[in-house]
Amino acid sequence: RYLRPSQYIEEFYPGSGMCGATIINWIKIGKLGGTRTPTGRYLVCIDEDVGNPADRISELVRFLES
């Protein structure tokens, strides 16, 4: 499924203070899977088998460290 960057933040990292531009930059440099629509909007590609919240925190830490 595909989410807008703001939806991705709300679902996976609520209260983190991240903005949509951060997610778009991650898509552009390849840290996060995503696509660009014909109208120029970015969408994050999400696997349906999402892990538990601890896995999401670990994922965020890996993103920030790289």
Coordinates of N, CA and C in Angstrom, one line a residue:
R1 N 0.8 -1.2 0.0 CA 0.0 0.0 0.0 C 0.9 1.2 0.0
Y2 N 0.3 2.3 -0.4 CA 1.1 3.6 -0.5 C 0.5 4.6 0.4
L3 N 1.4 5.4 1.1 CA 0.9 6.5 2.0 C 1.6 7.8 1.6
R4 N 0.9 8.9 1.8 CA 1.6 10.2 1.7 C 2.6 10.3 2.8
P5 N 3.6 11.1 2.7 CA 4.6 11.3 3.8 C 4.0 11.7 5.1
S6 N 3.0 12.5 5.1 CA 2.3 12.9 6.4 C 1.6 11.8 7.0
Q7 N 0.9 10.9 6.2 CA 0.3 9.8 6.7 C 1.3 8.8 7.3
Y8 N 2.4 8.6 6.6 CA 3.4 7.7 7.1 C 3.9 8.1 8.5
I9 N 4.2 9.4 8.6 CA 4.6 9.9 9.9 C 3.6 9.7 11.0
E10 N 2.3 10.0 10.7 CA 1.2 9.8 11.7 C 1.1 8.4 12.1
E11 N 1.3 7.4 11.1 CA 1.1 6.0 11.4 C 2.3 5.4 12.1
F12 N 3.5 5.7 11.7 CA 4.6 5.0 12.2 C 5.5 5.8 13.2
Y13 N 5.5 7.1 13.2 CA 6.3 7.9 14.1 C 5.5 9.1 14.7
P14 N 4.4 8.8 15.3 CA 3.6 9.9 15.8 C 4.3 10.6 16.9
G15 N 4.2 11.9 17.0 CA 4.9 12.7 18.0 C 6.4 12.8 17.9
S16 N 6.9 12.4 16.8 CA 8.4 12.5 16.6 C 8.9 13.8 16.2
G17 N 8.0 14.7 15.7 CA 8.4 16.0 15.2 C 9.0 16.0 13.8
M18 N 9.0 14.9 13.1 CA 9.5 14.9 11.8 C 8.5 15.6 10.9
C19 N 9.0 16.1 9.7 CA 8.1 16.7 8.8 C 8.2 15.9 7.5
G20 N 7.3 16.2 6.6 CA 7.1 15.5 5.3 C 8.4 15.6 4.4
A21 N 9.1 16.7 4.6 CA 10.3 16.9 3.7 C 11.4 15.9 4.1
T22 N 11.4 15.5 5.4 CA 12.4 14.5 5.8 C 12.1 13.1 5.1
I23 N 10.8 12.8 5.0 CA 10.4 11.5 4.4 C 10.7 11.6 2.9
I24 N 10.4 12.7 2.3 CA 10.7 12.9 0.9 C 12.2 12.7 0.6
N25 N 13.0 13.3 1.4 CA 14.5 13.2 1.3 C 14.9 11.8 1.4
W26 N 14.3 11.0 2.4 CA 14.7 9.6 2.5 C 14.3 8.8 1.3
I27 N 13.2 9.2 0.7 CA 12.8 8.5 -0.6 C 13.8 8.8 -1.7
K28 N 14.2 10.1 -1.8 CA 15.1 10.5 -2.9 C 16.4 9.8 -2.8
I29 N 17.0 9.6 -1.5 CA 18.3 9.1 -1.4 C 18.3 7.5 -1.2
G30 N 17.1 7.0 -1.2 CA 16.9 5.5 -1.2 C 16.9 4.9 0.2
K31 N 16.8 5.6 1.2 CA 16.7 5.1 2.6 C 15.3 4.5 2.8
L32 N 14.3 5.0 2.1 CA 12.9 4.5 2.2 C 12.3 4.3 0.9
G33 N 11.6 3.1 0.8 CA 11.0 2.8 -0.5 C 9.8 3.7 -0.8
G34 N 9.8 4.2 -2.0 CA 8.7 5.1 -2.4 C 8.7 5.3 -3.9
T35 N 7.7 6.1 -4.3 CA 7.6 6.4 -5.7 C 7.1 7.8 -5.9
R36 N 7.2 8.3 -7.1 CA 6.7 9.7 -7.4 C 5.6 9.5 -8.4
T37 N 4.5 10.2 -8.1 CA 3.3 10.1 -9.0 C 3.5 11.0 -10.2
P38 N 2.7 10.8 -11.3 CA 2.9 11.6 -12.5 C 2.7 13.1 -12.2
T39 N 1.9 13.4 -11.1 CA 1.7 14.8 -10.7 C 2.8 15.4 -9.9
G40 N 3.8 14.6 -9.5 CA 5.0 15.1 -8.8 C 4.9 14.8 -7.3
R41 N 3.9 14.2 -6.8 CA 3.8 13.9 -5.3 C 4.6 12.6 -5.0
Y42 N 5.1 12.6 -3.8 CA 5.8 11.4 -3.4 C 4.9 10.5 -2.5
L43 N 5.0 9.2 -2.7 CA 4.3 8.2 -1.9 C 5.3 7.2 -1.3
V44 N 5.0 6.8 0.0 CA 5.9 5.8 0.6 C 5.2 4.5 0.4
C45 N 6.0 3.5 0.0 CA 5.6 2.1 -0.2 C 5.7 1.4 1.1
I46 N 4.6 0.8 1.6 CA 4.6 0.1 2.8 C 4.3 -1.4 2.6
D47 N 5.1 -2.2 3.2 CA 4.7 -3.7 3.2 C 3.6 -3.9 4.2
E48 N 2.7 -4.8 3.9 CA 1.6 -5.1 4.8 C 2.0 -5.8 6.1
D49 N 3.1 -6.5 6.1 CA 3.5 -7.3 7.3 C 4.4 -6.3 8.2
V50 N 3.7 -5.4 8.8 CA 4.4 -4.4 9.6 C 4.6 -5.0 11.0
G51 N 5.8 -4.8 11.5 CA 6.2 -5.4 12.8 C 5.6 -4.7 14.0
N52 N 6.1 -5.0 15.2 CA 5.7 -4.4 16.4 C 6.3 -3.0 16.6
P53 N 5.8 -2.2 17.5 CA 6.4 -0.8 17.7 C 7.9 -0.8 18.0
A54 N 8.4 -1.8 18.7 CA 9.8 -1.8 19.0 C 10.6 -1.9 17.7
D55 N 10.1 -2.6 16.7 CA 10.8 -2.7 15.4 C 10.8 -1.4 14.7
R56 N 9.7 -0.7 14.8 CA 9.7 0.7 14.2 C 10.6 1.6 14.8
I57 N 10.8 1.6 16.1 CA 11.8 2.4 16.8 C 13.2 2.1 16.3
S58 N 13.5 0.8 16.3 CA 14.8 0.4 15.8 C 15.0 0.8 14.4
E59 N 14.0 0.8 13.5 CA 14.1 1.2 12.2 C 14.4 2.7 12.1
L60 N 13.8 3.5 12.9 CA 14.0 4.9 12.9 C 15.4 5.2 13.4
V61 N 15.9 4.5 14.4 CA 17.3 4.7 14.9 C 18.3 4.4 13.8
R62 N 18.1 3.3 13.0 CA 19.0 3.0 11.9 C 19.0 4.1 10.8
F63 N 17.8 4.6 10.5 CA 17.7 5.7 9.6 C 18.5 6.9 10.0
L64 N 18.3 7.3 11.3 CA 19.0 8.5 11.8 C 20.5 8.3 11.9
E65 N 21.0 7.1 12.1 CA 22.4 6.8 12.3 C 23.1 6.7 10.9
S66 N 22.4 6.4 9.9 CA 23.0 6.3 8.5 C 23.2 7.6 7.8

